[in-house]
Short mmCIF file of C-alpha atoms and ligand atoms in Angstrom, two decimals:
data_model
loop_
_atom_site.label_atom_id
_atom_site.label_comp_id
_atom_site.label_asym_id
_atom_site.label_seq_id
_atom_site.Cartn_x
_atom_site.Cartn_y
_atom_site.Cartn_z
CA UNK A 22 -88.75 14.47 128.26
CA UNK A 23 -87.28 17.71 129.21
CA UNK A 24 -86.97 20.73 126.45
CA UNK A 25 -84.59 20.92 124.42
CA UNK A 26 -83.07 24.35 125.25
CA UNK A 27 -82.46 22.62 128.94
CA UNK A 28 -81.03 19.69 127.12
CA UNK A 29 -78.27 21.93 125.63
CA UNK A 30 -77.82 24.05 128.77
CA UNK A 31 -77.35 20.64 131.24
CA UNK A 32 -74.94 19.48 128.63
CA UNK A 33 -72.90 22.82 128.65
CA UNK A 34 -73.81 23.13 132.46
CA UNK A 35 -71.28 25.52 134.54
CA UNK A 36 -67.88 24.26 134.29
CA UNK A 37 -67.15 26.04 137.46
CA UNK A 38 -69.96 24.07 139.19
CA UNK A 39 -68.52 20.37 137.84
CA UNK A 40 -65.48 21.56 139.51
CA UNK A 41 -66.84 22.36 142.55
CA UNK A 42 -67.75 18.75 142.52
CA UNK A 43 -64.74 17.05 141.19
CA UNK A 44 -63.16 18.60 144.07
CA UNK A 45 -65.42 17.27 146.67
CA UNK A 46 -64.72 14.01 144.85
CA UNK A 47 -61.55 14.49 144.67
CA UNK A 48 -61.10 14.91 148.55
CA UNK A 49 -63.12 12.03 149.44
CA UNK A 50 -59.96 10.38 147.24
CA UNK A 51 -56.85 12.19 148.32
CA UNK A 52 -57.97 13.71 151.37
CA UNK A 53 -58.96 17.20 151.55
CA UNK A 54 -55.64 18.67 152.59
CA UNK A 55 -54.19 17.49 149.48
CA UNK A 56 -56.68 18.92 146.90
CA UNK A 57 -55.96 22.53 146.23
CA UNK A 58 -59.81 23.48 145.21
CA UNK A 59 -59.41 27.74 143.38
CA UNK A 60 -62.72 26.71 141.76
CA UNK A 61 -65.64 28.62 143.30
CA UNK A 62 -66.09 32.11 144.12
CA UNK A 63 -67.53 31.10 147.73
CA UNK A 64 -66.34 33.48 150.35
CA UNK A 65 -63.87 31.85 153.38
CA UNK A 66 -64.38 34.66 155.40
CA UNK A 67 -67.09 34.69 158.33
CA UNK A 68 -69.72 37.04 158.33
CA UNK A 69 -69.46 39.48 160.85
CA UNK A 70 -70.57 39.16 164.14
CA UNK A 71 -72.88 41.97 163.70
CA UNK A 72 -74.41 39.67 161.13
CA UNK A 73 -75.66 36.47 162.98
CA UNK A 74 -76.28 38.55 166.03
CA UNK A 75 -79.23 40.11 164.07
CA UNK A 76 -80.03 36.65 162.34
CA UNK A 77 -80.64 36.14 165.86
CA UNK A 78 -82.36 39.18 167.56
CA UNK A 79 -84.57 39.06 163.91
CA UNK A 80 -85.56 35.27 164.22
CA UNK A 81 -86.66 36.25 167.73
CA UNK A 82 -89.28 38.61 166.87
CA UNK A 83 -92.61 38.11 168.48
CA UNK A 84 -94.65 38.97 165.36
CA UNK A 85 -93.78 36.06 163.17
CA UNK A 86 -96.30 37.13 160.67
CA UNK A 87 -93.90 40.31 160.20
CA UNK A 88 -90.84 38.12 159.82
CA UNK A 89 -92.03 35.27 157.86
CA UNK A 90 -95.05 36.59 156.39
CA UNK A 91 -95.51 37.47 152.60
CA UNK A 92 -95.26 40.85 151.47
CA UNK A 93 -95.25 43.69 148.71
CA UNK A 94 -93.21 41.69 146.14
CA UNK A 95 -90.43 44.72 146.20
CA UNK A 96 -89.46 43.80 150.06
CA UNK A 97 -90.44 45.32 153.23
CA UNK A 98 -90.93 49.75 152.87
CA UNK A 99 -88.75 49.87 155.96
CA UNK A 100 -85.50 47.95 154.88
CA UNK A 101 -85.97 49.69 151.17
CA UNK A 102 -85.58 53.24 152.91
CA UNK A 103 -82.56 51.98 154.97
CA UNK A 104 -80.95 50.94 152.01
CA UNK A 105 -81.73 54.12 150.72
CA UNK A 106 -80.67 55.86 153.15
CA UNK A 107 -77.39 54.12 153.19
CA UNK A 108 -76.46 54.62 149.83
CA UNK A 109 -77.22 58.44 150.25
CA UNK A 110 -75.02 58.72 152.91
CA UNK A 111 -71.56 57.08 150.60
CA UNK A 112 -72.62 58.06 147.42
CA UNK A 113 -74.55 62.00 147.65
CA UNK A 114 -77.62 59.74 145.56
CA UNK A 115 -81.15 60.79 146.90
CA UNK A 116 -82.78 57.48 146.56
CA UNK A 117 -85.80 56.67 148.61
CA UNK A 118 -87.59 53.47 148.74
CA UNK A 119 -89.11 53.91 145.39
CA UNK A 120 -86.20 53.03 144.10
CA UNK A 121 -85.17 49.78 145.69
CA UNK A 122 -86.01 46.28 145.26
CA UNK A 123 -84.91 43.46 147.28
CA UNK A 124 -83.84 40.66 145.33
CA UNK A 125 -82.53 37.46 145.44
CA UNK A 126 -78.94 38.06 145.28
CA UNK A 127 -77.07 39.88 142.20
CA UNK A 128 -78.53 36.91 139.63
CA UNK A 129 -81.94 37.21 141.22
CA UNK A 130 -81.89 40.88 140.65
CA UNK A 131 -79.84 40.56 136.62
CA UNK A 132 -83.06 37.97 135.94
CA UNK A 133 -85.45 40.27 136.94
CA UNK A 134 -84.29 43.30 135.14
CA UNK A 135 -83.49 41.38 132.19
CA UNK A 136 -87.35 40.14 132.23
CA UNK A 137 -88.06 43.52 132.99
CA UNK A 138 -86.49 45.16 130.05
CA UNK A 139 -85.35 42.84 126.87
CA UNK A 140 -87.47 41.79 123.78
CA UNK A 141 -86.30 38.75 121.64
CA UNK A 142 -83.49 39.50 119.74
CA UNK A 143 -82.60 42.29 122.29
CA UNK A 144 -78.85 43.46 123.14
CA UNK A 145 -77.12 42.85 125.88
CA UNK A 146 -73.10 43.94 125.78
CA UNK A 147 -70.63 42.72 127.99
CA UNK A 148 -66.94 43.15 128.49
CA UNK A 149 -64.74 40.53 127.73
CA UNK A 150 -63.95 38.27 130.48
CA UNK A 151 -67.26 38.41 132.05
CA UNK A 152 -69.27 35.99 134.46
CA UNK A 153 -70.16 33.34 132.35
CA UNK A 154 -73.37 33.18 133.49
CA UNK A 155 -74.84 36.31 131.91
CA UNK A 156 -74.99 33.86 128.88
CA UNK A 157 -77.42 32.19 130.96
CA UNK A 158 -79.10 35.18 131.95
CA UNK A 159 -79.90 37.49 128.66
CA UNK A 160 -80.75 33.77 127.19
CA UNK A 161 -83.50 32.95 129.58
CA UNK A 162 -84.98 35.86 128.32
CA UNK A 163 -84.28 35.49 124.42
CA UNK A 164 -81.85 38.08 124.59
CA UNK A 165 -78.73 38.39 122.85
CA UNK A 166 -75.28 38.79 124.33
CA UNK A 167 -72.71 40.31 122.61
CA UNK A 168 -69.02 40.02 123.27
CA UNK A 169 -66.70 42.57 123.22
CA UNK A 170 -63.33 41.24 122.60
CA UNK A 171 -60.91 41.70 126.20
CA UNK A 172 -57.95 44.43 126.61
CA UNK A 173 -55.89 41.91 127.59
CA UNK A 174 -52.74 44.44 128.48
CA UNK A 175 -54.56 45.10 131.59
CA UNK A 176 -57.66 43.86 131.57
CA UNK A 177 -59.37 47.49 131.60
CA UNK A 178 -62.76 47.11 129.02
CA UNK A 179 -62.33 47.19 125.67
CA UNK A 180 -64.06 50.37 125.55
CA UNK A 181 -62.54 51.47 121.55
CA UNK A 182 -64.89 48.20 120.82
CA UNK A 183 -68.02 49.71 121.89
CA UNK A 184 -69.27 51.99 119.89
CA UNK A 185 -68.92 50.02 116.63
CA UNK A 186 -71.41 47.56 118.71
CA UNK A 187 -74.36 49.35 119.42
CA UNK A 188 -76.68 48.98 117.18
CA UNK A 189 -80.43 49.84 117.25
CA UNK A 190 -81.34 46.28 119.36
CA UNK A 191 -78.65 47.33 122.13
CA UNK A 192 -80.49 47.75 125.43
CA UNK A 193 -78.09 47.03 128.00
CA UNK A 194 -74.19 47.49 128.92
CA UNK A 195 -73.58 45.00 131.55
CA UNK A 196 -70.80 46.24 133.77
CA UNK A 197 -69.43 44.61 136.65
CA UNK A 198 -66.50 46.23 138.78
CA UNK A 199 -64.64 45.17 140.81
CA UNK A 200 -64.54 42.41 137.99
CA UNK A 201 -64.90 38.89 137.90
CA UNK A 202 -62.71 37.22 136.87
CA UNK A 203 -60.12 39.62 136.93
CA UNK A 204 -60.17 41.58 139.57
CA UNK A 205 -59.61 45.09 137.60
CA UNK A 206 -61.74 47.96 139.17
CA UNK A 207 -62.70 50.34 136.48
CA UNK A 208 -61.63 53.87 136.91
CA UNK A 209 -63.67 56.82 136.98
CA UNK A 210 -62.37 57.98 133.37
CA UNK A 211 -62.86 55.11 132.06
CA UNK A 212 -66.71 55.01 132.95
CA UNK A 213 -67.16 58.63 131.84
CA UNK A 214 -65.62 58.05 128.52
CA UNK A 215 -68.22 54.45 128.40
CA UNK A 216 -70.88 57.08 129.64
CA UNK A 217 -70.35 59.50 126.43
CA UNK A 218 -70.30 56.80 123.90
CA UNK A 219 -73.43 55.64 125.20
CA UNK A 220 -75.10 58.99 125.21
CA UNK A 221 -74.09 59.88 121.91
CA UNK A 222 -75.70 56.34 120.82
CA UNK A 223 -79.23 57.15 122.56
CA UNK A 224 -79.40 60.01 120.69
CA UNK A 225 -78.14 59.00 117.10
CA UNK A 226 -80.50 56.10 117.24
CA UNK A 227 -83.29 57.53 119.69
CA UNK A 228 -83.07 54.47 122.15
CA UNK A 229 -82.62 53.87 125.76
CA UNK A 230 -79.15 51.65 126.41
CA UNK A 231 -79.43 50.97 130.32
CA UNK A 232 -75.91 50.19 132.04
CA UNK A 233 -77.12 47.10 134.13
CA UNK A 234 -74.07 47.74 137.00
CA UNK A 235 -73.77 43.92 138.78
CA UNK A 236 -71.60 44.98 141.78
CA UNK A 237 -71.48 41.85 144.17
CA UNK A 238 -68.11 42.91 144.51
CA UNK A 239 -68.44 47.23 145.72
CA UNK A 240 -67.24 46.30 149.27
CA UNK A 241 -63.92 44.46 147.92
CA UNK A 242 -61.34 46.54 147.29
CA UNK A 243 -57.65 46.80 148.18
CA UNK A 244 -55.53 49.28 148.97
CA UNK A 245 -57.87 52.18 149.57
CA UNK A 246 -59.08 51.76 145.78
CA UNK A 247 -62.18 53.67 144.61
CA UNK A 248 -64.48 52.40 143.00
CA UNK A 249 -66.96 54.97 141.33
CA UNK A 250 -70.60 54.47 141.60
CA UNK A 251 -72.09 54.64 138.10
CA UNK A 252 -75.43 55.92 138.90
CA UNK A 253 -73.87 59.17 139.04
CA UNK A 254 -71.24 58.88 136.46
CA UNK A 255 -74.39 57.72 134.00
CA UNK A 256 -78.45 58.63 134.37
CA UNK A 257 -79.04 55.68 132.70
CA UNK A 258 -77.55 53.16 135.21
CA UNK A 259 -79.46 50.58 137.51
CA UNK A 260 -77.86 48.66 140.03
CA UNK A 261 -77.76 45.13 141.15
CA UNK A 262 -76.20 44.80 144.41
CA UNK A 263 -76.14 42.00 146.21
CA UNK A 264 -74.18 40.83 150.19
CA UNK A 265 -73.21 37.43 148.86
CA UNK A 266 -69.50 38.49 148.78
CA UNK A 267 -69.82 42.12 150.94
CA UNK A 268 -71.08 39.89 153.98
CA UNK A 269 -70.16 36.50 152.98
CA UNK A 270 -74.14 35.67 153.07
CA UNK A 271 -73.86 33.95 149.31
CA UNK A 272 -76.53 31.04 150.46
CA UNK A 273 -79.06 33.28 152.21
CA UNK A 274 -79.62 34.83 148.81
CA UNK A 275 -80.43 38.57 149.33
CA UNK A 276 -79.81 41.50 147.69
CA UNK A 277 -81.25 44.25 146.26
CA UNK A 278 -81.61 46.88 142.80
CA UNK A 279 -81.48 50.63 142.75
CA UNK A 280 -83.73 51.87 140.19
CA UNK A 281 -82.64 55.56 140.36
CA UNK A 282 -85.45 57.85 139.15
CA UNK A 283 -84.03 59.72 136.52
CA UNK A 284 -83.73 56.44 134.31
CA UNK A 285 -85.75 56.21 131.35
CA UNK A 286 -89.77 55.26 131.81
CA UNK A 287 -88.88 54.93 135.64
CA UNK A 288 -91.92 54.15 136.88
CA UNK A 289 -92.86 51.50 134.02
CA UNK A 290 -89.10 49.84 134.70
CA UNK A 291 -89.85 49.81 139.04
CA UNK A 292 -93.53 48.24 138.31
CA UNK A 293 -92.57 45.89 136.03
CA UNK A 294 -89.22 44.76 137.75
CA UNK A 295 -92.12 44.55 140.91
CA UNK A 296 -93.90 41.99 138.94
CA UNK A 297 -91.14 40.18 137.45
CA UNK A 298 -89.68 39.39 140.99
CA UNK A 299 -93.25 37.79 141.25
CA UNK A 300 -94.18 35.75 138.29
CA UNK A 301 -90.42 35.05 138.09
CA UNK A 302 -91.04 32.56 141.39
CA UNK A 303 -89.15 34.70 143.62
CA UNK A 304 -92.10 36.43 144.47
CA UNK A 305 -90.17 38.42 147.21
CA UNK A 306 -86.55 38.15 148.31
CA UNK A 307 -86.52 36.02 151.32
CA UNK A 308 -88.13 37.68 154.14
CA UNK A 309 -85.92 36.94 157.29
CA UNK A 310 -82.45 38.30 155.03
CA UNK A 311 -84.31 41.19 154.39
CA UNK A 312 -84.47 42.65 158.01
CA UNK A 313 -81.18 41.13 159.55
CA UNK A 314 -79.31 42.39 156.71
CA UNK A 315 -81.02 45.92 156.73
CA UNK A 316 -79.65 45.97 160.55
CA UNK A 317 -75.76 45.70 159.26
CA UNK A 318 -75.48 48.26 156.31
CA UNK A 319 -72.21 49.65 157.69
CA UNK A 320 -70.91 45.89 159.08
CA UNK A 321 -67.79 44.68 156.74
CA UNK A 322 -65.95 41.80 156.26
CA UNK A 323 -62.40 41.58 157.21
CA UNK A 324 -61.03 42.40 154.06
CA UNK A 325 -57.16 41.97 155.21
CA UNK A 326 -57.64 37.88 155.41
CA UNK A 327 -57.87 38.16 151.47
CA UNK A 328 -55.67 40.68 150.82
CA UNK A 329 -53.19 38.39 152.62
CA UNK A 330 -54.37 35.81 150.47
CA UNK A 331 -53.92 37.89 147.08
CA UNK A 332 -50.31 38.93 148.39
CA UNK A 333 -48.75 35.68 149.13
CA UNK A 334 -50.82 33.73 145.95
CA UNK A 335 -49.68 36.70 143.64
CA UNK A 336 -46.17 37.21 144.58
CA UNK A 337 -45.64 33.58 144.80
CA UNK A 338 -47.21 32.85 141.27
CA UNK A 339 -45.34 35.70 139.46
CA UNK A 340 -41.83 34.25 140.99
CA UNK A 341 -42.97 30.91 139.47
CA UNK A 342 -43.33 32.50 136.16
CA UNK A 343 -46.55 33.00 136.00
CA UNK A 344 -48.11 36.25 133.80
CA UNK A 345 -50.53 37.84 135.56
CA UNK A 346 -51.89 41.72 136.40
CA UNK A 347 -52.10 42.34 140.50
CA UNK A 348 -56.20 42.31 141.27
CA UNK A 349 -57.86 45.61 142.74
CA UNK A 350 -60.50 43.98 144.02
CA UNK A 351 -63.05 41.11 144.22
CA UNK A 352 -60.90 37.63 144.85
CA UNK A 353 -59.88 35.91 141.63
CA UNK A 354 -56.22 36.36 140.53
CA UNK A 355 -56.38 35.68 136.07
CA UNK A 356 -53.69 34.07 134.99
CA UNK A 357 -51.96 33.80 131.71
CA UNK A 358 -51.99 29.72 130.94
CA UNK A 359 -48.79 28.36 130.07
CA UNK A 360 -50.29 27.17 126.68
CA UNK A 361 -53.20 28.59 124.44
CA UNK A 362 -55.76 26.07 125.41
CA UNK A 363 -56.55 27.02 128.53
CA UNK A 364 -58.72 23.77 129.11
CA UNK A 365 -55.65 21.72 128.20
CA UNK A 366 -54.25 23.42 130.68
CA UNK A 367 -56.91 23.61 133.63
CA UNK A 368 -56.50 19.67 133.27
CA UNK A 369 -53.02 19.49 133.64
CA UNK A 370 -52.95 21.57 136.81
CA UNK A 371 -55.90 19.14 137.52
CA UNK A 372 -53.48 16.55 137.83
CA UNK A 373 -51.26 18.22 140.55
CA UNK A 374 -54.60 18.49 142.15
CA UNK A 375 -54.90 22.02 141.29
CA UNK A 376 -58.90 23.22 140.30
CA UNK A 377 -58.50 26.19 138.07
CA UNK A 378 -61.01 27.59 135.79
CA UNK A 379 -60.72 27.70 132.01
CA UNK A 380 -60.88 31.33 130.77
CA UNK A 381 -63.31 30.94 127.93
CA UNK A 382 -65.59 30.32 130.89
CA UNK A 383 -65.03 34.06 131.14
CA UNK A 384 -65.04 34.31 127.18
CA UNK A 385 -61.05 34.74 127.17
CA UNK A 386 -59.38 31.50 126.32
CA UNK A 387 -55.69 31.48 127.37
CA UNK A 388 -56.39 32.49 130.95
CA UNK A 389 -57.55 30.89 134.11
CA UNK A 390 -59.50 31.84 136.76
CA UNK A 391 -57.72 31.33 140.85
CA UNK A 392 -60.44 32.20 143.42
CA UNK A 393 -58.40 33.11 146.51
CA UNK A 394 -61.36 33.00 148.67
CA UNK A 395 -59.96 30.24 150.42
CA UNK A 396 -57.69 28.89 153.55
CA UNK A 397 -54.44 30.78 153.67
CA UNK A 398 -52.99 27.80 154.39
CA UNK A 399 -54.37 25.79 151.56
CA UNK A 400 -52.38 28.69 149.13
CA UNK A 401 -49.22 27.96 151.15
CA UNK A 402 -50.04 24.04 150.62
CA UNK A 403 -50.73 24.66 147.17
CA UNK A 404 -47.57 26.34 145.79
CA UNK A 405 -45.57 23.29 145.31
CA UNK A 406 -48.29 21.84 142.90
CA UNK A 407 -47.98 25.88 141.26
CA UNK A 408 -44.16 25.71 141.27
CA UNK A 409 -44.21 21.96 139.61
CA UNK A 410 -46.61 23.21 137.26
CA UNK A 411 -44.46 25.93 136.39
CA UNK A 412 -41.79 23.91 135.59
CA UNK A 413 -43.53 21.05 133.81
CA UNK A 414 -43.88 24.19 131.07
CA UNK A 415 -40.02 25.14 131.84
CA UNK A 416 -41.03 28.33 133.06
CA UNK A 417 -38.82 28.05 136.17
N1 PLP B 509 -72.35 38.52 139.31
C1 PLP B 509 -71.07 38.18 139.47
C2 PLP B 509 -70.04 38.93 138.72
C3 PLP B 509 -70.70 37.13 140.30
O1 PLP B 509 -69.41 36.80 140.43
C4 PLP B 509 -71.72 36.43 141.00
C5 PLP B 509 -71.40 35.30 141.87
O2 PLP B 509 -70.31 34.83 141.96
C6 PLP B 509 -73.05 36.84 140.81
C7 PLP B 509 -73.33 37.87 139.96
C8 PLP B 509 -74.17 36.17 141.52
O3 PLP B 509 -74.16 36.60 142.86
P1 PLP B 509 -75.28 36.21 143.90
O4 PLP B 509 -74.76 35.08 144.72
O5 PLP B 509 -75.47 37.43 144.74
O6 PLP B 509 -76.50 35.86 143.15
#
């Protein structure tokens, strides 16, 4: 008999997930040129060649205890201080190795810092629409997460709703720009002014709120967009980074968090986030990602193949009638659904063969989620089933 807190979660299991299935389903029914799968945030664009040159060159090395050996649960000293390094170099930070830990990808790293720093009936606030599965992630550790309602004029965070929601048992702001699933980077001013609410609050109730920054998405931005590193916009700020999306490496699970020494208790947060990684299972990020990915810290995707994809699916959409702001980064376009139930709707596009996501996935019902991290020609295959849909609500 499993317990009962899974029982709930495998009945409420990711909707995104079951649609990553139906489609494959689907498919194997239709054929897979006629399903038009926007489910899954799983990246259509190859790694760079950079990337499985060094999966290559690393896999080679003589000293396979080096490569596949265990190690200090935080990762290997040398990859740590490249990282380091690296994020000196774009950001003026001084980091050094004592403040990174690999992890296993950006929910790897949010698990371990959430072990690292909640008590039951601790905290955790997040921007309305968020990635649904912090839920999962504050609640694995008894946490609490708290939902502030979304701006949905353009998606920026709700930051008038903030203050009124700290209260004593706040420890963390989650914040996660470029956003998912919107898209919306958040601008420098509108970090500062989060960053003086927050400080007033640590001092009126004599606390430490930690902005937990979950930036899969840094290297994703259009249109020569900025988008401000928080470390030095707040002290209190750690990051979890991860090159799911930056290299499109989301299965070989690697990533890493700064832990910036200024933080509160700094060396109590790095040694216990050192033995959460452990006793969490993880007990190090995998070794092998470690050093090929410390060997292409400057390599990028080519960012124009979905910046094609956001132009033509965006355009197209918004001449269909569609409501929806133009995305800054990441690659999700949030659209406004044609009725209030946005499940009602997900299923109707469902039947074009359209796999949307319902926006109280994201806690914000009357939206839906479009990943555009797929075949450009799949969009251009798609936009019949769009335009139909468009019309079925007499929008066009
Ligand atoms: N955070 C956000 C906002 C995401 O969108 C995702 C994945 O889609 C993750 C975290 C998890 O990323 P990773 O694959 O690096 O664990």
């Amino acid at each position: 008999m499993i317990s009962e807190k899974m029982v709930s979660l495998v009945k409420n299991s990711s909707v995104i997930r079951a649609m990553f299935e139906e489609g494959k389903k689907m498919a194997a029914e239709f054929g897979r040129e006629n399903v038009y799968d926007f489910s899954l945030g799983n990246p259509s664009v190859q790694p760079p060649k950079a990337v499985t040159d060094a999966i290559i060159e690393t896999a080679g090395n003589p000293d396979p205890n080096y490569v596949h050996g265990y190690m200090s649960n935080v990762g290997f000293d040398e990859v740590r201080e490249k990282i380091a390094e690296n994020i000196n170099r774009r950001f003026g930070t001084a980091f050094d190795k004592g403040n990174i830990i690999m992890t296993v990808g950006a929910a790897g790293g949010m698990n371990v810092i959430f072990k690292t720093l909640l008590n039951p009936g601790d905290e955790v606030i997040t921007f309305s629409p968020f990635f649904g599965e912090y839920r999962n992630y504050v609640s694995n550790f008894e946490g609490r997460l708290v939902e502030l309602a979304p701006n949905t004029d353009n998606f920026q965070p709700n930051v008038d709703a903030l203050e009124e929601s700290i209260t004593s048992k706040t420890k963390v702001l989650i914040i996660n720009s470029p956003n998912n699933p919107t898209g919306v980077v958040y601008s420098l001013e509108t970090l500062q002014r989060i960053a003086a609410i927050l400080e007033k609050k640590q001092k009126e109730l004599k606390t430490s709120i930690y902005i937990v920054s979950d930036e899969p998405y840094r290297e994703l931005a259009y249109d020569g967009v900025e988008v401000p590193y928080i470390p030095t916009v707040y002290r209190n700020t750690i990051v979890g980074y991860s090159f799911s999306k930056s290299l499109s490496l989301p299965g070989d699970r690697i990533g890493y968090l700064v832990i910036p020494s200024e933080i509160d208790d700094y060396g109590d947060v790095f040694a216990a986030a050192g033995v959460a990684t452990r006793i969490l299972g993880f007990v190090n990020a995998p070794s092998l990602a470690q050093l090929f990915v410390s060997k292409c810290l400057d390599e990028k995707v080519d960012l124009e193949i979905y910046n094609r994809n956001r132009e033509l699916l965006y355009n197209s959409l918004r001449q269909y009638g569609y409501e929806c702001i133009k995305p800054e980064g990441a690659f999700y376009l949030f659209v406004k659904a044609f009725e209030p139930d946005d499940r009602t709707f997900a299923a109707k596009a469902k039947e074009k063969r359209l796999l949307i996501v319902p926006g109280s996935t994201f806690g914000c019902a009357g939206y839906v989620r479009i990943a555009y991290c797929v075949d450009y020609d799949m969009i251009k295959r798609s936009l019949p089933a769009f335009e139909a849909l468009a019309r079925d609500y007499k929008r066009c």
